[in-house]
Structure formats: structure tokens, C-alpha cells
């Protein structure tokens, strides 16, 4: 099974495709990783060297993958960081063509736009996510700030968020940092919804002086790798949260500034099959 992942790539560290490529291969998938930018490291450091992939070159990559037969055998597609609206438009054109030829193809869109109240992309990119993504995405994986941006208006809580996102066409979502919209949570939370149900998965928090980058990319990658219409979204979300806790705990124990994605691979893969409250990683699962 082959997954196409389209996102940022760094030479050092673990964000974007530099998370997704390894995580998905570790789950047993063939991965085709197309970079939207190639940087020396993520921008949490004092400097970063690199450049964005021109939209025309992105399209050339897609056409070449088509000639190799890769697009015909895709089992899923995921998208992450876009450097510009023009890049996003090029990728959405590909997704639209794939959706037409393969109507059941899982397309997971992580609408990377900002975090903690700060928007760091152009307004045009926000508008593309709001207007083009709903009919393409099988699942979206925003953080709480990005989810409210997608909603297009302030929301009063998680249920209001779900109602608004589904009203504008997003059929299913997995929203990280959900504790920002659920003040009664003592730890961390991930909110998920689809046509069948809405659920809040609470998990143990892991404290850092500076939280490592790439957590959202890890969640998005596992959301893609575990995507299965026959398995409930709450169950998949709990498995992802359990793996995340184990990854963060190992990262903290090793004193690393980057995710211990490789060093902790045995821990987080094992946790995917230990996702229940008895394991200690998941503190509560409630119907929202």
C-alpha cells in the first residue's frame, strides 16, 4: 500500500514529511514524500536555510509520478504545510483529479495555518482551505486554533465547532489542543467527529520547557496510516493519543529538543495497541 504525503521537509529534525515518511514506513506503508519546502531545520531555531518548491515543479513531480503509475496505486494521500496559496491550489488540483478517478481514496488534510492564536500563513491560503478543502477531505487534522479559523467565526465550544465545520462541508475531523475549548479538562485533549459520533479523548500531558515541534505532523501521519472507514474514529484517535504520549515521554526522558521519533519507535508503535484507560496514557474518553 502506498501513501502520498505532501508537506515540508527538513534536513535536521522531525517536522512535516520528515515525521510522516518515517512514521508511515514504520507502520508498513510504501511512502512517496513530495516536499513543499526543503529547509535545513524548522523555524523554531534562530535561523533556517532553504526554499519553497515552485508550484510548476510540484505539478511536474505529480505528472512524473503519474507516468510511473504511482498515482494509480495510492491507498491514501495526506497534505501538510503549504508555502503559498499557489502551492495549495496546485495540490488541490491534483486532489480534485484523484477524487474524480478514485472516489473512495482517503484524503487527509492538515490545514497548517497557525497555533496559539497566531496565524502565520497568507489570507489567501486560509480562504483556499475554507472553500476548496471541504469537498476534498475525508478527514481534517487541525489544532483548535486552526479549526476555529476554518469555521469562519468564533465558536462557543466543541459542539458548536463540530456543527459549524460540518455545516460548511467538513465531514470528519480530529482536532488537537482541544483542551483550549474544554476548560474542564485537566490534561490534554483531542476532539474527533464524523457523521456517526463526536468524542473527546483526554490523555496525559507531558511537560516541556519548550514543546518539540512536529507533534501535529505525527498525529496527522498516524491519522493517515490508521485511516479505515470500518474502524471507529474514536478508537483510532485513542490509539494515536496513546502513541503520542509514549513518544513525548521518551523525548522528555532523553532530554531531546526534537521528537525522539526514531529512538522511541518501539514505544510508540507498541502503544498503538494499548490505547485504553488501563494503560495510563488515556485518562478519559467521553461522548461530546
Coordinates of N, CA, C and O in Angstrom, one line a residue, residues 62-190:
X62 N 4.1 15.6 -9.8 CA 2.9 14.8 -9.8 C 2.7 14.1 -11.2 O 2.3 12.9 -11.2
X63 N 3.0 14.8 -12.3 CA 2.9 14.2 -13.6 C 3.9 13.1 -13.8 O 3.5 12.0 -14.3
X64 N 5.1 13.2 -13.2 CA 6.1 12.2 -13.3 C 5.6 10.9 -12.5 O 5.8 9.8 -13.0
X65 N 5.1 11.2 -11.3 CA 4.5 10.1 -10.5 C 3.4 9.4 -11.2 O 3.3 8.2 -11.2
X66 N 2.6 10.1 -12.0 CA 1.6 9.5 -12.8 C 2.1 8.6 -13.9 O 1.6 7.5 -14.1
X67 N 3.2 9.1 -14.5 CA 3.8 8.3 -15.6 C 4.4 7.0 -15.0 O 4.5 6.0 -15.7
X68 N 4.8 7.0 -13.8 CA 5.4 5.8 -13.1 C 4.3 4.9 -12.6 O 4.6 3.8 -12.1
X69 N 3.0 5.3 -12.7 CA 1.9 4.5 -12.2 C 1.7 4.6 -10.7 O 0.8 3.9 -10.1
X70 N 2.4 5.5 -10.0 CA 2.2 5.7 -8.6 C 0.9 6.2 -8.2 O 0.2 5.7 -7.2
X71 N 0.3 7.1 -8.9 CA -1.0 7.7 -8.5 C -2.1 6.7 -8.6 O -3.1 6.8 -7.9
X72 N -1.9 5.7 -9.5 CA -3.0 4.7 -9.7 C -3.0 3.7 -8.5 O -4.1 3.1 -8.3
X73 N -1.9 3.6 -7.8 CA -1.9 2.6 -6.7 C -1.9 3.2 -5.3 O -1.7 2.5 -4.4
X74 N -2.3 4.5 -5.3 CA -2.3 5.1 -3.9 C -3.4 4.5 -3.1 O -4.5 4.3 -3.5
X75 N -3.1 4.3 -1.8 CA -4.1 3.9 -0.8 C -4.5 5.0 0.1 O -5.6 4.9 0.7
X76 N -3.8 6.2 0.0 CA -4.2 7.4 0.8 C -3.3 8.5 0.4 O -2.2 8.3 -0.1
X77 N -3.8 9.7 0.7 CA -3.0 10.9 0.4 C -3.1 11.8 1.7 O -4.2 11.9 2.3
X78 N -2.0 12.4 2.1 CA -2.1 13.4 3.2 C -1.3 14.7 2.8 O -0.3 14.6 2.0
X79 N -1.8 15.8 3.2 CA -1.2 17.1 2.9 C -0.9 17.8 4.2 O -1.7 17.7 5.2
X80 N 0.2 18.6 4.3 CA 0.5 19.4 5.4 C 0.8 20.8 5.0 O 0.0 21.5 4.5
X81 N 2.0 21.3 5.3 CA 2.4 22.7 5.1 C 2.4 23.1 3.7 O 3.1 22.4 2.9
X82 N 1.8 24.2 3.4 CA 2.0 24.9 2.1 C 2.6 26.2 2.3 O 2.3 27.0 3.2
X83 N 3.6 26.5 1.4 CA 4.3 27.8 1.5 C 3.5 29.0 0.9 O 3.8 30.1 1.2
X84 N 2.5 28.7 0.1 CA 1.8 29.8 -0.6 C 0.4 29.3 -1.1 O 0.2 28.1 -1.3
X85 N -0.5 30.2 -1.4 CA -1.8 29.8 -2.0 C -1.6 29.1 -3.3 O -2.3 28.2 -3.6
X86 N -0.6 29.6 -4.1 CA -0.3 28.9 -5.4 C 0.0 27.5 -5.3 O -0.4 26.6 -6.0
X87 N 0.8 27.2 -4.3 CA 1.2 25.8 -4.0 C -0.1 25.0 -3.6 O -0.3 23.9 -4.1
X88 N -0.9 25.5 -2.7 CA -2.1 24.8 -2.3 C -3.0 24.6 -3.5 O -3.6 23.5 -3.6
X89 N -3.2 25.6 -4.3 CA -4.0 25.4 -5.5 C -3.5 24.3 -6.4 O -4.3 23.5 -6.9
X90 N -2.2 24.2 -6.6 CA -1.7 23.1 -7.4 C -2.0 21.8 -6.8 O -2.4 20.8 -7.5
X91 N -1.8 21.6 -5.5 CA -2.0 20.4 -4.8 C -3.5 20.0 -4.8 O -3.9 18.9 -5.1
X92 N -4.4 21.0 -4.6 CA -5.8 20.8 -4.6 C -6.3 20.4 -6.0 O -7.2 19.6 -6.1
X93 N -5.6 20.9 -7.0 CA -6.0 20.4 -8.4 C -5.7 18.9 -8.6 O -6.4 18.2 -9.2
X94 N -4.5 18.5 -8.0 CA -4.2 17.1 -8.0 C -5.2 16.3 -7.2 O -5.7 15.3 -7.7
X95 N -5.6 16.8 -6.0 CA -6.5 16.1 -5.2 C -7.9 16.0 -5.9 O -8.6 14.9 -5.8
X96 N -8.3 17.0 -6.6 CA -9.6 17.0 -7.3 C -9.5 15.9 -8.4 O -10.5 15.2 -8.5
X97 N -8.4 15.8 -9.1 CA -8.3 14.8 -10.1 C -8.3 13.4 -9.5 O -9.0 12.5 -10.0
X98 N -7.6 13.2 -8.4 CA -7.6 11.9 -7.7 C -9.0 11.6 -7.2 O -9.5 10.4 -7.3
X99 N -9.7 12.6 -6.6 CA -11.1 12.3 -6.1 C -12.0 11.9 -7.2 O -12.9 11.0 -7.0
X100 N -11.8 12.5 -8.4 CA -12.7 12.1 -9.6 C -12.4 10.7 -10.0 O -13.3 9.9 -10.4
X101 N -11.1 10.3 -10.1 CA -10.8 9.0 -10.6 C -10.9 7.9 -9.5 O -11.1 6.7 -9.8
X102 N -10.7 8.3 -8.2 CA -10.7 7.3 -7.1 C -11.6 7.9 -6.0 O -11.1 8.4 -5.0
X103 N -12.9 7.8 -6.2 CA -13.9 8.5 -5.2 C -13.7 8.1 -3.8 O -14.0 8.9 -2.9
X104 N -13.2 6.9 -3.5 CA -13.1 6.4 -2.1 C -11.7 6.6 -1.5 O -11.5 6.1 -0.4
X105 N -10.8 7.3 -2.3 CA -9.5 7.4 -1.8 C -9.5 8.3 -0.5 O -10.0 9.4 -0.5
X106 N -8.9 7.8 0.6 CA -8.8 8.7 1.8 C -7.8 9.8 1.5 O -6.7 9.6 1.1
X107 N -8.3 11.0 1.8 CA -7.5 12.2 1.7 C -7.5 12.9 3.0 O -8.6 13.4 3.5
X108 N -6.4 13.0 3.7 CA -6.3 13.6 5.0 C -5.6 14.9 4.8 O -4.4 15.0 4.4
X109 N -6.3 16.0 5.2 CA -5.7 17.4 5.1 C -5.4 17.9 6.5 O -6.3 18.1 7.3
X110 N -4.2 18.3 6.7 CA -3.8 19.0 7.9 C -3.7 20.5 7.5 O -2.7 20.9 6.8
X111 N -4.7 21.3 7.8 CA -4.7 22.7 7.4 C -3.7 23.6 8.2 O -4.1 24.3 9.0
X112 N -2.4 23.4 7.9 CA -1.4 24.1 8.7 C -1.5 25.6 8.4 O -1.2 26.1 7.3
X113 N -1.9 26.4 9.5 CA -2.1 27.8 9.3 C -1.5 28.6 10.5 O -1.2 29.8 10.4
X114 N -1.5 28.0 11.7 CA -1.0 28.8 12.8 C -1.3 28.0 14.1 O -1.7 26.8 14.1
X115 N -1.0 28.6 15.2 CA -1.2 27.9 16.5 C -1.2 29.0 17.6 O -0.6 30.1 17.5
X116 N -1.8 28.7 18.7 CA -1.8 29.5 19.9 C -2.2 31.0 19.6 O -1.5 31.9 20.1
X117 N -3.2 31.2 18.8 CA -3.7 32.5 18.4 C -2.9 33.2 17.4 O -3.2 34.4 17.1
X118 N -1.9 32.6 16.8 CA -1.0 33.3 15.8 C -1.2 32.7 14.4 O -0.9 31.5 14.3
X119 N -1.6 33.5 13.5 CA -1.7 33.0 12.1 C -0.4 33.3 11.4 O 0.1 34.4 11.4
X120 N 0.2 32.2 10.7 CA 1.5 32.5 10.1 C 1.4 32.1 8.6 O 2.5 31.9 8.0
X121 N 0.3 32.2 8.0 CA 0.2 32.0 6.5 C -0.6 33.1 5.9 O -1.3 33.9 6.6
X122 N -0.6 33.3 4.6 CA -1.3 34.3 3.9 C -2.8 34.1 4.0 O -3.3 32.9 4.0
X123 N -3.6 35.2 3.9 CA -5.0 35.1 4.0 C -5.6 34.2 2.8 O -6.6 33.5 3.0
X124 N -4.9 34.3 1.7 CA -5.4 33.5 0.5 C -5.4 32.1 0.8 O -6.2 31.3 0.2
X125 N -4.4 31.6 1.6 CA -4.3 30.2 1.9 C -5.5 29.8 2.8 O -6.0 28.7 2.7
X126 N -5.8 30.6 3.8 CA -6.9 30.4 4.6 C -8.2 30.2 3.8 O -9.0 29.3 4.0
X127 N -8.4 31.1 2.9 CA -9.6 31.0 2.0 C -9.7 29.8 1.2 O -10.7 29.2 1.0
X128 N -8.5 29.3 0.7 CA -8.5 28.0 0.0 C -8.9 26.9 0.9 O -9.6 26.0 0.4
X129 N -8.3 26.8 2.1 CA -8.7 25.8 3.0 C -10.2 25.8 3.3 O -10.9 24.7 3.3
X130 N -10.8 27.0 3.4 CA -12.2 27.1 3.8 C -13.1 26.7 2.6 O -14.1 26.1 2.8
X131 N -12.6 27.1 1.4 CA -13.5 26.9 0.2 C -13.3 25.6 -0.6 O -14.2 25.1 -1.2
X132 N -12.0 25.2 -0.7 CA -11.7 24.1 -1.6 C -11.6 22.7 -0.8 O -11.9 21.7 -1.3
X133 N -11.1 22.8 0.5 CA -10.8 21.6 1.2 C -12.0 20.8 1.6 O -12.0 19.5 1.6
X134 N -13.2 21.4 1.9 CA -14.3 20.6 2.4 C -14.7 19.5 1.4 O -15.0 18.4 1.9
X135 N -14.8 19.7 0.1 CA -15.2 18.6 -0.8 C -14.1 17.6 -1.1 O -14.4 16.6 -1.7
X136 N -12.9 17.9 -0.7 CA -11.8 17.0 -1.0 C -11.4 16.1 0.2 O -11.0 15.0 0.1
X137 N -11.6 16.7 1.4 CA -11.0 16.0 2.6 C -11.9 14.9 3.1 O -13.1 15.1 3.4
X138 N -11.3 13.7 3.3 CA -12.0 12.6 4.1 C -11.9 12.9 5.6 O -12.8 12.5 6.3
X139 N -10.8 13.5 6.0 CA -10.6 13.9 7.4 C -9.7 15.1 7.4 O -8.7 15.2 6.6
X140 N -9.9 16.0 8.4 CA -9.0 17.1 8.6 C -8.4 16.9 10.0 O -9.0 16.4 10.9
X141 N -7.2 17.5 10.2 CA -6.5 17.3 11.5 C -5.9 18.6 12.0 O -4.7 18.8 12.2
X142 N -6.8 19.6 12.1 CA -6.3 20.9 12.6 C -6.1 21.0 14.1 O -6.6 20.1 14.8
X143 N -5.3 21.9 14.6 CA -5.3 22.2 16.0 C -6.6 23.1 16.3 O -7.3 23.5 15.4
X144 N -6.8 23.4 17.6 CA -8.1 24.1 17.9 C -8.1 25.5 17.3 O -9.2 25.9 16.8
X145 N -7.0 26.2 17.2 CA -6.9 27.5 16.6 C -7.2 27.4 15.1 O -8.1 28.2 14.6
X146 N -6.6 26.5 14.5 CA -6.9 26.3 13.0 C -8.3 25.9 12.7 O -8.9 26.4 11.8
X147 N -8.9 25.1 13.6 CA -10.3 24.6 13.4 C -11.2 25.8 13.5 O -12.2 25.9 12.7
X148 N -11.0 26.7 14.4 CA -11.8 27.9 14.6 C -11.7 28.8 13.4 O -12.6 29.4 12.9
X149 N -10.4 28.9 12.8 CA -10.2 29.7 11.6 C -11.0 29.1 10.5 O -11.7 29.8 9.7
X150 N -11.0 27.8 10.3 CA -11.7 27.1 9.3 C -13.2 27.4 9.4 O -13.9 27.5 8.5
X151 N -13.7 27.4 10.7 CA -15.1 27.6 11.0 C -15.6 28.9 10.5 O -16.8 29.1 10.2
X152 N -14.7 29.9 10.4 CA -15.0 31.2 9.9 C -15.7 32.2 10.9 O -16.0 33.3 10.5
X153 N -15.8 31.7 12.1 CA -16.4 32.6 13.1 C -16.0 32.0 14.5 O -15.6 30.9 14.6
X154 N -16.1 32.9 15.5 CA -15.8 32.4 16.9 C -16.8 31.3 17.3 O -18.0 31.4 16.9
X155 N -16.4 30.3 18.0 CA -17.3 29.2 18.4 C -17.3 29.2 19.9 O -16.4 29.6 20.6
X156 N -18.4 28.7 20.4 CA -18.7 28.7 21.9 C -18.2 27.4 22.6 O -18.2 27.3 23.8
X157 N -17.7 26.4 21.8 CA -17.3 25.2 22.4 C -17.1 24.1 21.3 O -17.3 24.4 20.1
X158 N -16.8 22.9 21.8 CA -16.5 21.8 20.8 C -17.7 21.4 20.0 O -17.6 21.2 18.8
X159 N -18.9 21.4 20.6 CA -20.1 21.0 19.8 C -20.4 22.1 18.8 O -20.8 21.8 17.7
X160 N -20.3 23.3 19.1 CA -20.5 24.4 18.2 C -19.5 24.4 17.1 O -19.8 24.6 15.9
X161 N -18.3 24.0 17.4 CA -17.2 23.9 16.4 C -17.6 22.8 15.4 O -17.5 22.9 14.2
X162 N -18.0 21.6 16.0 CA -18.3 20.5 15.1 C -19.5 20.9 14.2 O -19.5 20.6 13.0
X163 N -20.5 21.5 14.7 CA -21.7 21.9 13.9 C -21.3 22.8 12.8 O -21.8 22.6 11.7
X164 N -20.4 23.8 13.1 CA -20.1 24.7 12.0 C -19.2 24.1 11.0 O -19.4 24.3 9.8
X165 N -18.2 23.3 11.4 CA -17.4 22.6 10.4 C -18.1 21.7 9.5 O -17.9 21.6 8.3
X166 N -19.1 20.9 10.1 CA -19.9 20.0 9.2 C -20.8 20.8 8.3 O -21.1 20.4 7.2
X167 N -21.3 22.0 8.8 CA -22.2 22.8 8.0 C -21.5 23.3 6.8 O -22.2 23.5 5.7
X168 N -20.2 23.6 6.8 CA -19.5 24.1 5.7 C -18.9 23.0 4.8 O -18.2 23.3 3.9
X169 N -19.1 21.7 5.2 CA -18.7 20.6 4.4 C -17.7 19.7 4.8 O -17.4 18.7 4.2
X170 N -17.1 19.9 6.0 CA -16.1 19.0 6.5 C -16.8 17.8 7.2 O -17.4 18.0 8.3
X171 N -16.7 16.7 6.7 CA -17.5 15.5 7.2 C -16.9 14.9 8.4 O -17.6 14.3 9.2
X172 N -15.5 15.0 8.6 CA -14.9 14.4 9.7 C -13.6 15.1 10.1 O -13.0 15.7 9.2
X173 N -13.3 15.1 11.4 CA -12.2 15.9 11.8 C -11.6 15.3 13.1 O -12.3 14.7 13.9
X174 N -10.3 15.6 13.3 CA -9.6 15.2 14.5 C -8.9 16.5 14.9 O -8.0 17.0 14.2
X175 N -9.3 17.1 16.0 CA -8.9 18.4 16.4 C -8.0 18.3 17.6 O -8.4 17.9 18.7
X176 N -6.7 18.7 17.5 CA -5.8 18.7 18.6 C -5.9 19.9 19.5 O -6.5 20.9 19.1
X177 N -5.2 19.9 20.6 CA -5.2 21.0 21.6 C -6.7 21.4 21.9 O -7.0 22.5 22.2
X178 N -7.5 20.4 22.0 CA -9.0 20.6 22.3 C -9.2 21.1 23.7 O -10.3 21.7 23.9
X179 N -8.2 20.9 24.5 CA -8.4 21.4 25.9 C -8.6 23.0 25.9 O -9.2 23.5 26.9
X180 N -8.2 23.6 24.9 CA -8.4 25.1 24.8 C -9.9 25.4 24.7 O -10.3 26.6 25.0
X181 N -10.7 24.5 24.2 CA -12.1 24.7 24.1 C -12.9 23.9 25.1 O -14.2 23.9 25.1
X182 N -12.3 23.2 26.0 CA -12.9 22.4 27.0 C -12.2 22.6 28.4 O -11.4 21.9 28.8
X183 N -12.6 23.7 29.1 CA -11.8 24.1 30.3 C -11.9 23.1 31.4 O -11.1 23.2 32.4
X184 N -12.8 22.2 31.4 CA -12.9 21.2 32.4 C -11.9 20.1 32.3 O -11.8 19.2 33.2
X185 N -11.1 20.1 31.3 CA -10.1 19.0 31.1 C -8.9 19.4 31.9 O -8.4 20.5 31.9
X186 N -8.4 18.4 32.6 CA -7.2 18.6 33.5 C -5.9 18.3 32.7 O -4.8 18.9 33.1
X187 N -5.9 17.5 31.7 CA -4.7 17.2 30.9 C -4.8 17.8 29.5 O -5.1 19.0 29.3
X188 N -4.6 16.9 28.5 CA -4.7 17.4 27.1 C -5.8 16.6 26.5 O -6.3 15.6 26.9
X189 N -6.3 17.2 25.4 CA -7.5 16.6 24.7 C -7.4 16.6 23.2 O -6.9 17.6 22.6
X190 N -8.0 15.6 22.6 CA -8.2 15.6 21.1 C -9.7 15.3 20.9 O -10.2 14.3 21.4

